[in-house]
Amino acid sequence: MTELNANNYVSIAPLLKQLQSNSKVATADEIAAAVGRIFEDRLSPVQCSTLLSLLWGTGRDREPLVLARCGQSMREAAAQVDRNGLRNVIQTRGRKEGSYRGGFCDLVGTGGDNWSTFNVSTTASILASTLLLLSKHGNRSSSSTSGSADFLQAIRPKGPVIDAVTAGILPSIYEKSNYAFLFAPTFHPGMRHVAAIRKEMGIRTIFNLLGPLANPIEGSIEARVVGVFKEEMGPIFAEALKLSGARKGLVVCGEEQLDEISCAGRTNCWRLRERPNPAFRGPRDEEDEDFTTSDEEGEPRTLVDIDNFTLAPSDFGVQPHALTEVSPGKMPEENAELLMRLLRNELPHDHPVLDFVLLNAAALFAIAGICDANTSNMGHGDDGKVIQETGPGGLRWKEGVRRARWAVESGQALESLERYIDASHAATGQ
């Protein structure tokens, strides 16, 4: 790369020529290095837009290794969080149960599915935070009427101060709450250098895919559910997550090309499943080790396989609902009002939006491993009757719904949201 004089930009002309003439010559690391320059404001607008257009046009930005490496570049450019502080949160607040080790979890989608449904993943993440540590990474709307940030800020009478939760204070937020919303512009300030370019281009780019791979605390994420907007992206994302070091995950795409678990019909799933590594020679005692990251040296304790299967609402013990009953989503204020009715347990037992949310919260409970427990003591309102029936993928989807419904009916999901809201206000001194 050659320095230009005027604006301290660097030239990536050789890479652009490679992508144009023989796109496969450029390596994933070379592409990721160029993308990393964007966050430093080292690419001219012309070269930046050309790079993004060529990556999309050649399909290079839909390759697992390219996505994994570019996600890594984006995380390295992000505001850095105190890893020791996060590890302490896991040790002091993480609730180990079943095969869940108390680590952070995320529930996120790529967006772009054109359905504009209710804010399912954000609501489901609030329910899941009753039993799991949740690191919900999100932004304002780009392809729907109500983005996750818009949705949360519309909560009344008192919503969270989403930009008050910064990298510097994130561990202290988790001292008071199981839930935190990681607002993308706060944690990824380098994205401001490409915002105007993306808006003017008006087409999809790699940045429409990187969100689920760019959680600022990625190395501390134990489990996640990721929705993709096209079925063909499912195995690509699963492999990208695996290459990024993920060991527990579920990539989903509703058969309607929906980036959630569908409440209407079948959902295609790609599960990242851990299994013991026979070549591992380390200690077998798991108690004092950090299990949210892969071993950096030597053989890892576990290996990861990717399993493919489909799910239907019946696998969760839930009746199907047409997507027309949950879409199009309303404006943030209306969706936030429905959220609060849901959390106050004011919706009918079989309300379409409630069932939609339960399915997706249940999936995170199941993939995190908390449903593997054969006993249950969640708290007030838990009858302790674990549903041990397994479904596709060998997981207890109905037990996930039982736990998600308890989160609503016990009032614990509402309390979890309120603790996060109060923590965000305390961060501003309000």
Tab-separated table of C-alpha atoms in Angstrom:
chain	number	residue	atom	x	y	z
A	1	MET	CA	0.000	0.000	0.000
A	2	THR	CA	1.401	3.396	-1.004
A	3	GLU	CA	0.873	6.565	0.997
A	4	LEU	CA	-0.941	9.445	-0.694
A	5	ASN	CA	0.048	12.943	0.322
A	6	ALA	CA	-2.992	15.151	0.774
A	7	ASN	CA	-5.281	13.411	3.274
A	8	ASN	CA	-2.986	10.748	4.697
A	9	TYR	CA	-4.875	8.107	2.734
A	10	VAL	CA	-3.233	4.900	1.565
A	11	SER	CA	-3.695	3.393	-1.858
A	12	ILE	CA	-5.125	-0.106	-2.222
A	13	ALA	CA	-5.088	0.070	-6.027
A	14	PRO	CA	-3.145	-3.227	-6.388
A	15	LEU	CA	-5.770	-5.055	-4.319
A	16	LEU	CA	-8.614	-3.461	-6.277
A	17	LYS	CA	-7.021	-4.560	-9.544
A	18	GLN	CA	-6.675	-8.102	-8.221
A	19	LEU	CA	-10.333	-8.173	-7.204
A	20	GLN	CA	-11.387	-6.854	-10.599
A	21	SER	CA	-9.244	-9.148	-12.762
A	22	ASN	CA	-8.989	-12.336	-10.705
A	23	SER	CA	-10.812	-11.962	-7.446
A	24	LYS	CA	-9.530	-15.234	-5.982
A	25	VAL	CA	-5.893	-14.055	-5.963
A	26	ALA	CA	-6.487	-11.630	-3.095
A	27	THR	CA	-6.278	-13.356	0.275
A	28	ALA	CA	-8.737	-12.994	3.137
A	29	ASP	CA	-6.044	-11.325	5.230
A	30	GLU	CA	-5.321	-8.754	2.484
A	31	ILE	CA	-9.017	-7.958	2.198
A	32	ALA	CA	-9.375	-7.678	5.976
A	33	ALA	CA	-6.365	-5.362	6.164
A	34	ALA	CA	-7.953	-3.070	3.591
A	35	VAL	CA	-11.278	-3.108	5.439
A	36	GLY	CA	-9.371	-2.286	8.624
A	37	ARG	CA	-8.041	0.861	6.941
A	38	ILE	CA	-11.623	2.101	6.675
A	39	PHE	CA	-11.938	2.274	10.458
A	40	GLU	CA	-8.767	4.392	10.591
A	41	ASP	CA	-10.078	6.784	7.905
A	42	ARG	CA	-7.124	5.837	5.704
A	43	LEU	CA	-9.065	5.051	2.508
A	44	SER	CA	-10.356	7.720	0.156
A	45	PRO	CA	-14.119	7.650	-0.423
A	46	VAL	CA	-13.553	6.487	-4.014
A	47	GLN	CA	-11.325	3.562	-3.056
A	48	CYS	CA	-13.561	2.663	-0.116
A	49	SER	CA	-16.709	2.481	-2.249
A	50	THR	CA	-14.821	0.628	-4.993
A	51	LEU	CA	-13.586	-1.951	-2.492
A	52	LEU	CA	-17.052	-2.514	-1.059
A	53	SER	CA	-18.598	-2.792	-4.534
A	54	LEU	CA	-15.970	-5.258	-5.768
A	55	LEU	CA	-16.274	-7.429	-2.666
A	56	TRP	CA	-20.020	-7.679	-3.134
A	57	GLY	CA	-19.892	-8.059	-6.904
A	58	THR	CA	-17.317	-10.852	-6.794
A	59	GLY	CA	-18.960	-12.584	-3.840
A	60	ARG	CA	-15.731	-12.491	-1.855
A	61	ASP	CA	-17.561	-10.944	1.096
A	62	ARG	CA	-19.757	-14.029	1.292
A	63	GLU	CA	-16.824	-16.352	1.934
A	64	PRO	CA	-16.501	-17.674	5.499
A	65	LEU	CA	-12.813	-16.849	5.901
A	66	VAL	CA	-13.210	-13.331	4.503
A	67	LEU	CA	-16.144	-12.681	6.856
A	68	ALA	CA	-14.217	-14.085	9.819
A	69	ARG	CA	-11.100	-12.019	9.105
A	70	CYS	CA	-13.035	-8.812	8.415
A	71	GLY	CA	-15.060	-9.358	11.591
A	72	GLN	CA	-11.764	-9.646	13.452
A	73	SER	CA	-10.540	-6.360	11.913
A	74	MET	CA	-13.742	-4.670	12.978
A	75	ARG	CA	-13.430	-5.970	16.545
A	76	GLU	CA	-9.780	-4.946	16.769
A	77	ALA	CA	-10.748	-1.400	15.765
A	78	ALA	CA	-13.576	-1.307	18.328
A	79	ALA	CA	-13.421	0.283	21.763
A	80	GLN	CA	-11.709	-2.327	23.917
A	81	VAL	CA	-13.391	-3.796	26.987
A	82	ASP	CA	-11.542	-4.904	30.132
A	83	ARG	CA	-11.337	-8.678	29.648
A	84	ASN	CA	-10.382	-9.311	33.267
A	85	GLY	CA	-13.453	-7.364	34.313
A	86	LEU	CA	-15.646	-9.514	32.078
A	87	ARG	CA	-14.035	-12.677	33.398
A	88	ASN	CA	-14.829	-11.530	36.919
A	89	VAL	CA	-18.459	-10.940	35.913
A	90	ILE	CA	-18.699	-14.516	34.638
A	91	GLN	CA	-17.203	-15.875	37.841
A	92	THR	CA	-19.394	-13.820	40.177
A	93	ARG	CA	-22.688	-13.481	38.276
A	94	GLY	CA	-22.721	-16.290	35.723
A	95	ARG	CA	-25.294	-18.938	36.595
A	96	LYS	CA	-23.818	-22.323	35.701
A	97	GLU	CA	-26.544	-24.812	34.922
A	98	GLY	CA	-26.728	-27.815	32.619
A	99	SER	CA	-23.880	-27.396	30.148
A	100	TYR	CA	-24.073	-23.586	30.356
A	101	ARG	CA	-20.873	-22.311	31.976
A	102	GLY	CA	-22.099	-18.840	32.889
A	103	GLY	CA	-20.633	-16.953	29.926
A	104	PHE	CA	-22.046	-14.128	27.853
A	105	CYS	CA	-24.612	-14.796	25.129
A	106	ASP	CA	-25.998	-12.884	22.163
A	107	LEU	CA	-29.100	-13.134	19.989
A	108	VAL	CA	-28.765	-11.164	16.783
A	109	GLY	CA	-29.700	-11.104	13.115
A	110	THR	CA	-28.192	-9.722	9.939
A	111	GLY	CA	-31.386	-7.862	9.091
A	112	GLY	CA	-32.246	-7.296	5.466
A	113	ASP	CA	-34.963	-9.971	5.234
A	114	ASN	CA	-37.590	-7.401	4.129
A	115	TRP	CA	-40.192	-8.743	6.563
A	116	SER	CA	-39.961	-5.925	9.147
A	117	THR	CA	-41.378	-8.095	11.904
A	118	PHE	CA	-41.732	-7.091	15.537
A	119	ASN	CA	-38.391	-6.676	17.387
A	120	VAL	CA	-38.184	-10.369	18.200
A	121	SER	CA	-34.479	-10.874	18.888
A	122	THR	CA	-34.229	-7.877	21.229
A	123	THR	CA	-37.307	-8.947	23.190
A	124	ALA	CA	-36.159	-12.577	23.295
A	125	SER	CA	-32.756	-11.449	24.568
A	126	ILE	CA	-34.445	-9.669	27.480
A	127	LEU	CA	-36.291	-12.868	28.399
A	128	ALA	CA	-33.070	-14.859	28.126
A	129	SER	CA	-31.249	-12.453	30.456
A	130	THR	CA	-33.232	-13.827	33.388
A	131	LEU	CA	-30.968	-16.905	33.357
A	132	LEU	CA	-28.068	-15.975	31.055
A	133	LEU	CA	-25.605	-13.087	30.830
A	134	LEU	CA	-26.681	-11.155	27.731
A	135	SER	CA	-24.509	-8.956	25.544
A	136	LYS	CA	-26.958	-7.677	22.948
A	137	HIS	CA	-25.083	-6.006	20.102
A	138	GLY	CA	-27.274	-3.765	17.952
A	139	ASN	CA	-27.886	-0.524	16.108
A	140	ARG	CA	-30.550	1.772	14.772
A	141	SER	CA	-32.761	0.724	11.898
A	142	SER	CA	-31.230	0.308	8.462
A	143	SER	CA	-33.692	-2.067	6.785
A	144	SER	CA	-36.748	-2.143	9.071
A	145	THR	CA	-39.128	0.324	10.637
A	146	SER	CA	-37.790	-0.300	14.151
A	147	GLY	CA	-34.145	-1.117	14.857
A	148	SER	CA	-33.124	-2.564	18.211
A	149	ALA	CA	-31.729	0.760	19.441
A	150	ASP	CA	-34.816	2.702	18.283
A	151	PHE	CA	-37.011	0.101	19.973
A	152	LEU	CA	-35.257	0.256	23.352
A	153	GLN	CA	-35.114	4.048	23.392
A	154	ALA	CA	-38.876	4.198	22.770
A	155	ILE	CA	-39.677	2.391	26.045
A	156	ARG	CA	-41.933	4.445	28.324
A	157	PRO	CA	-42.112	5.856	30.899
A	158	LYS	CA	-38.341	5.380	31.217
A	159	GLY	CA	-36.096	3.874	28.593
A	160	PRO	CA	-32.377	3.145	28.730
A	161	VAL	CA	-29.623	5.620	27.913
A	162	ILE	CA	-28.094	3.352	25.307
A	163	ASP	CA	-25.014	5.450	24.546
A	164	ALA	CA	-24.122	5.672	28.250
A	165	VAL	CA	-23.011	2.038	28.223
A	166	THR	CA	-19.420	2.302	27.017
A	167	ALA	CA	-16.485	-0.076	26.847
A	168	GLY	CA	-14.947	1.546	29.892
A	169	ILE	CA	-17.885	0.885	32.196
A	170	LEU	CA	-19.354	-2.292	30.716
A	171	PRO	CA	-18.125	-4.617	33.511
A	172	SER	CA	-19.679	-2.287	36.098
A	173	ILE	CA	-23.013	-2.390	34.223
A	174	TYR	CA	-22.942	-6.173	34.603
A	175	GLU	CA	-22.418	-5.785	38.343
A	176	LYS	CA	-26.018	-4.518	38.443
A	177	SER	CA	-27.652	-6.240	35.504
A	178	ASN	CA	-27.507	-9.485	33.518
A	179	TYR	CA	-28.364	-7.468	30.414
A	180	ALA	CA	-26.461	-4.857	28.452
A	181	PHE	CA	-27.129	-3.363	25.045
A	182	LEU	CA	-23.912	-2.673	23.161
A	183	PHE	CA	-24.825	0.218	20.871
A	184	ALA	CA	-22.768	-0.215	17.705
A	185	PRO	CA	-21.837	3.474	17.131
A	186	THR	CA	-20.533	3.694	20.712
A	187	PHE	CA	-18.406	0.557	20.465
A	188	HIS	CA	-17.406	0.915	16.782
A	189	PRO	CA	-16.538	4.614	16.358
A	190	GLY	CA	-14.531	3.842	13.198
A	191	MET	CA	-17.749	3.023	11.364
A	192	ARG	CA	-18.485	6.749	11.158
A	193	HIS	CA	-15.878	7.000	8.395
A	194	VAL	CA	-17.956	4.822	6.079
A	195	ALA	CA	-21.479	5.864	7.117
A	196	ALA	CA	-21.952	8.546	4.448
A	197	ILE	CA	-20.379	6.341	1.782
A	198	ARG	CA	-22.736	3.440	2.536
A	199	LYS	CA	-25.740	5.740	2.505
A	200	GLU	CA	-24.770	7.244	-0.854
A	201	MET	CA	-23.992	3.824	-2.377
A	202	GLY	CA	-27.459	2.587	-1.442
A	203	ILE	CA	-26.595	-1.096	-1.914
A	204	ARG	CA	-25.706	-3.974	0.364
A	205	THR	CA	-22.076	-4.295	1.335
A	206	ILE	CA	-20.028	-6.476	3.653
A	207	PHE	CA	-21.092	-4.199	6.514
A	208	ASN	CA	-24.630	-5.548	6.170
A	209	LEU	CA	-23.190	-8.921	7.179
A	210	LEU	CA	-20.518	-8.136	9.772
A	211	GLY	CA	-22.754	-7.058	12.678
A	212	PRO	CA	-23.264	-10.566	14.131
A	213	LEU	CA	-19.498	-11.186	13.864
A	214	ALA	CA	-18.469	-7.890	15.447
A	215	ASN	CA	-19.705	-8.129	19.036
A	216	PRO	CA	-17.062	-6.138	20.949
A	217	ILE	CA	-16.775	-8.870	23.585
A	218	GLU	CA	-16.649	-11.695	21.032
A	219	GLY	CA	-13.899	-13.558	22.873
A	220	SER	CA	-16.132	-13.755	25.938
A	221	ILE	CA	-19.279	-14.925	24.147
A	222	GLU	CA	-20.156	-18.488	25.132
A	223	ALA	CA	-23.264	-19.019	23.011
A	224	ARG	CA	-25.303	-17.209	20.409
A	225	VAL	CA	-28.235	-17.444	18.022
A	226	VAL	CA	-27.645	-15.678	14.703
A	227	GLY	CA	-30.367	-15.086	12.128
A	228	VAL	CA	-29.490	-14.700	8.431
A	229	PHE	CA	-31.651	-13.235	5.683
A	230	LYS	CA	-31.059	-15.948	3.068
A	231	GLU	CA	-30.821	-19.706	3.427
A	232	GLU	CA	-27.609	-19.797	1.379
A	233	MET	CA	-25.943	-17.630	4.033
A	234	GLY	CA	-26.580	-20.192	6.798
A	235	PRO	CA	-23.644	-22.551	6.249
A	236	ILE	CA	-21.408	-19.586	5.377
A	237	PHE	CA	-22.139	-17.865	8.680
A	238	ALA	CA	-21.807	-21.082	10.649
A	239	GLU	CA	-18.347	-21.646	9.198
A	240	ALA	CA	-17.395	-17.975	9.733
A	241	LEU	CA	-18.389	-18.262	13.391
A	242	LYS	CA	-16.366	-21.455	13.731
A	243	LEU	CA	-13.323	-19.782	12.160
A	244	SER	CA	-13.791	-16.887	14.592
A	245	GLY	CA	-13.480	-19.256	17.563
A	246	ALA	CA	-17.167	-19.762	18.390
A	247	ARG	CA	-17.972	-23.128	19.936
A	248	LYS	CA	-21.685	-22.891	20.744
A	249	GLY	CA	-24.031	-21.339	18.269
A	250	LEU	CA	-27.154	-21.688	16.186
A	251	VAL	CA	-27.471	-19.998	12.793
A	252	VAL	CA	-31.098	-19.812	11.657
A	253	CYS	CA	-33.097	-18.809	8.609
A	254	GLY	CA	-36.862	-19.175	8.407
A	255	GLU	CA	-38.021	-20.820	5.201
A	256	GLU	CA	-39.631	-17.493	4.270
A	257	GLN	CA	-36.057	-16.067	4.150
A	258	LEU	CA	-36.542	-14.673	7.638
A	259	ASP	CA	-33.612	-13.882	9.939
A	260	GLU	CA	-35.370	-15.339	12.986
A	261	ILE	CA	-36.799	-18.710	13.983
A	262	SER	CA	-40.081	-18.646	12.117
A	263	CYS	CA	-43.383	-18.793	13.953
A	264	ALA	CA	-45.107	-19.714	10.692
A	265	GLY	CA	-43.289	-22.726	9.333
A	266	ARG	CA	-39.955	-24.462	9.149
A	267	THR	CA	-36.614	-22.915	10.028
A	268	ASN	CA	-33.306	-24.092	8.624
A	269	CYS	CA	-30.669	-24.428	11.343
A	270	TRP	CA	-26.910	-24.864	11.468
A	271	ARG	CA	-25.674	-25.731	14.934
A	272	LEU	CA	-22.097	-25.302	16.151
A	273	ARG	CA	-21.672	-28.228	18.515
A	274	GLU	CA	-18.746	-28.848	20.830
A	275	ARG	CA	-17.301	-32.302	21.259
A	276	PRO	CA	-14.287	-33.485	23.275
A	277	ASN	CA	-10.948	-33.329	21.488
A	278	PRO	CA	-9.157	-36.663	21.936
A	279	ALA	CA	-5.809	-34.930	21.308
A	280	PHE	CA	-6.241	-32.520	24.238
A	281	ARG	CA	-3.634	-33.124	26.938
A	282	GLY	CA	-4.489	-30.392	29.424
A	283	PRO	CA	-6.163	-30.657	32.848
A	284	ARG	CA	-9.605	-32.206	32.939
A	285	ASP	CA	-10.851	-29.993	35.786
A	286	GLU	CA	-12.968	-27.239	34.257
A	287	GLU	CA	-13.638	-25.245	37.395
A	288	ASP	CA	-10.876	-22.660	37.243
A	289	GLU	CA	-10.565	-22.207	33.503
A	290	ASP	CA	-12.067	-19.611	31.183
A	291	PHE	CA	-14.230	-21.544	28.744
A	292	THR	CA	-15.543	-18.685	26.667
A	293	THR	CA	-12.520	-18.606	24.354
A	294	SER	CA	-10.548	-21.133	22.378
A	295	ASP	CA	-7.106	-22.226	23.539
A	296	GLU	CA	-4.473	-20.126	21.799
A	297	GLU	CA	-1.658	-22.658	22.129
A	298	GLY	CA	-1.671	-26.402	21.802
A	299	GLU	CA	-4.690	-28.540	21.166
A	300	PRO	CA	-8.055	-27.098	22.248
A	301	ARG	CA	-10.142	-28.913	24.840
A	302	THR	CA	-13.020	-29.264	22.389
A	303	LEU	CA	-13.570	-29.401	18.648
A	304	VAL	CA	-16.552	-27.938	16.828
A	305	ASP	CA	-18.831	-29.706	14.360
A	306	ILE	CA	-21.603	-28.088	12.318
A	307	ASP	CA	-24.923	-29.952	12.225
A	308	ASN	CA	-27.788	-29.058	9.887
A	309	PHE	CA	-31.459	-29.659	10.699
A	310	THR	CA	-34.835	-27.957	10.555
A	311	LEU	CA	-37.183	-26.781	13.289
A	312	ALA	CA	-40.920	-26.129	13.301
A	313	PRO	CA	-43.127	-24.433	15.924
A	314	SER	CA	-44.424	-27.869	16.901
A	315	ASP	CA	-40.915	-28.841	18.042
A	316	PHE	CA	-41.308	-26.124	20.683
A	317	GLY	CA	-44.844	-27.152	21.571
A	318	VAL	CA	-46.198	-23.928	20.051
A	319	GLN	CA	-48.952	-23.450	17.482
A	320	PRO	CA	-47.853	-21.829	14.202
A	321	HIS	CA	-48.854	-18.272	13.351
A	322	ALA	CA	-48.786	-16.678	9.896
A	323	LEU	CA	-46.072	-14.048	9.495
A	324	THR	CA	-48.789	-11.580	8.578
A	325	GLU	CA	-49.815	-11.742	12.253
A	326	VAL	CA	-46.390	-10.464	13.398
A	327	SER	CA	-45.427	-8.252	10.448
A	328	PRO	CA	-45.043	-5.661	9.268
A	329	GLY	CA	-43.623	-4.380	12.506
A	330	LYS	CA	-44.892	-1.046	13.758
A	331	MET	CA	-42.961	2.093	14.552
A	332	PRO	CA	-40.607	1.902	17.582
A	333	GLU	CA	-43.122	3.506	19.948
A	334	GLU	CA	-45.848	0.985	19.136
A	335	ASN	CA	-43.452	-1.949	19.306
A	336	ALA	CA	-42.100	-0.729	22.646
A	337	GLU	CA	-45.646	-0.481	24.016
A	338	LEU	CA	-46.260	-4.091	22.946
A	339	LEU	CA	-42.975	-5.105	24.574
A	340	MET	CA	-44.066	-3.695	27.918
A	341	ARG	CA	-47.455	-5.413	27.678
A	342	LEU	CA	-45.650	-8.676	26.961
A	343	LEU	CA	-43.250	-8.241	29.891
A	344	ARG	CA	-46.140	-7.354	32.219
A	345	ASN	CA	-47.773	-10.648	31.162
A	346	GLU	CA	-50.762	-8.806	29.719
A	347	LEU	CA	-50.863	-10.649	26.369
A	348	PRO	CA	-53.028	-13.744	25.816
A	349	HIS	CA	-51.236	-17.044	26.412
A	350	ASP	CA	-51.158	-17.806	22.660
A	351	HIS	CA	-50.632	-14.284	21.306
A	352	PRO	CA	-48.706	-14.527	17.996
A	353	VAL	CA	-45.983	-12.084	19.036
A	354	LEU	CA	-45.568	-13.763	22.422
A	355	ASP	CA	-45.179	-17.176	20.785
A	356	PHE	CA	-42.719	-15.725	18.237
A	357	VAL	CA	-40.592	-14.332	21.068
A	358	LEU	CA	-40.812	-17.529	23.127
A	359	LEU	CA	-39.488	-19.604	20.219
A	360	ASN	CA	-36.417	-17.432	19.819
A	361	ALA	CA	-35.669	-17.083	23.535
A	362	ALA	CA	-36.089	-20.846	23.901
A	363	ALA	CA	-33.531	-21.424	21.160
A	364	LEU	CA	-30.912	-19.392	23.022
A	365	PHE	CA	-31.660	-21.210	26.280
A	366	ALA	CA	-31.281	-24.532	24.467
A	367	ILE	CA	-28.092	-23.700	22.593
A	368	ALA	CA	-26.475	-22.179	25.703
A	369	GLY	CA	-26.996	-25.540	27.426
A	370	ILE	CA	-29.100	-24.441	30.372
A	371	CYS	CA	-31.926	-26.733	29.218
A	372	ASP	CA	-29.631	-29.752	29.643
A	373	ALA	CA	-30.135	-29.576	33.407
A	374	ASN	CA	-32.379	-32.315	34.818
A	375	THR	CA	-33.472	-30.144	37.731
A	376	SER	CA	-34.896	-26.649	37.782
A	377	ASN	CA	-34.978	-23.993	40.467
A	378	MET	CA	-35.407	-20.726	38.591
A	379	GLY	CA	-37.236	-19.044	41.436
A	380	HIS	CA	-40.777	-18.005	42.295
A	381	GLY	CA	-43.290	-19.596	39.930
A	382	ASP	CA	-41.040	-22.411	38.735
A	383	ASP	CA	-42.776	-25.751	39.217
A	384	GLY	CA	-39.461	-27.546	38.713
A	385	LYS	CA	-40.919	-29.914	36.100
A	386	VAL	CA	-38.152	-30.138	33.519
A	387	ILE	CA	-39.302	-31.196	30.042
A	388	GLN	CA	-36.639	-33.699	29.070
A	389	GLU	CA	-37.994	-34.447	25.607
A	390	THR	CA	-35.465	-33.714	22.865
A	391	GLY	CA	-36.175	-32.633	19.324
A	392	PRO	CA	-34.198	-31.929	16.154
A	393	GLY	CA	-30.507	-31.451	16.850
A	394	GLY	CA	-30.865	-33.362	20.111
A	395	LEU	CA	-31.855	-30.290	22.136
A	396	ARG	CA	-34.710	-29.624	24.561
A	397	TRP	CA	-36.662	-26.986	22.681
A	398	LYS	CA	-39.843	-27.396	24.747
A	399	GLU	CA	-37.871	-26.963	27.962
A	400	GLY	CA	-36.563	-23.719	26.468
A	401	VAL	CA	-40.134	-22.509	25.986
A	402	ARG	CA	-41.006	-23.515	29.565
A	403	ARG	CA	-38.136	-21.388	30.840
A	404	ALA	CA	-38.931	-18.469	28.528
A	405	ARG	CA	-42.581	-18.480	29.584
A	406	TRP	CA	-41.499	-18.534	33.231
A	407	ALA	CA	-39.368	-15.428	32.566
A	408	VAL	CA	-42.512	-13.577	31.491
A	409	GLU	CA	-45.046	-14.958	33.953
A	410	SER	CA	-42.775	-14.591	36.992
A	411	GLY	CA	-42.045	-10.949	36.175
A	412	GLN	CA	-38.305	-11.668	36.084
A	413	ALA	CA	-37.897	-10.533	32.466
A	414	LEU	CA	-39.434	-7.154	33.308
A	415	GLU	CA	-37.162	-6.861	36.357
A	416	SER	CA	-34.113	-7.687	34.237
A	417	LEU	CA	-34.970	-4.918	31.772
A	418	GLU	CA	-35.565	-2.452	34.598
A	419	ARG	CA	-32.187	-3.262	36.171
A	420	TYR	CA	-30.471	-2.555	32.858
A	421	ILE	CA	-32.385	0.714	32.414
A	422	ASP	CA	-31.462	1.831	35.946
A	423	ALA	CA	-27.809	0.875	35.407
A	424	SER	CA	-27.653	2.892	32.184
A	425	HIS	CA	-29.106	5.949	33.916
A	426	ALA	CA	-26.727	5.538	36.862
A	427	ALA	CA	-23.847	5.605	34.372
A	428	THR	CA	-24.858	9.160	33.433
A	429	GLY	CA	-25.375	10.234	37.051
A	430	GLN	CA	-29.131	10.579	36.508
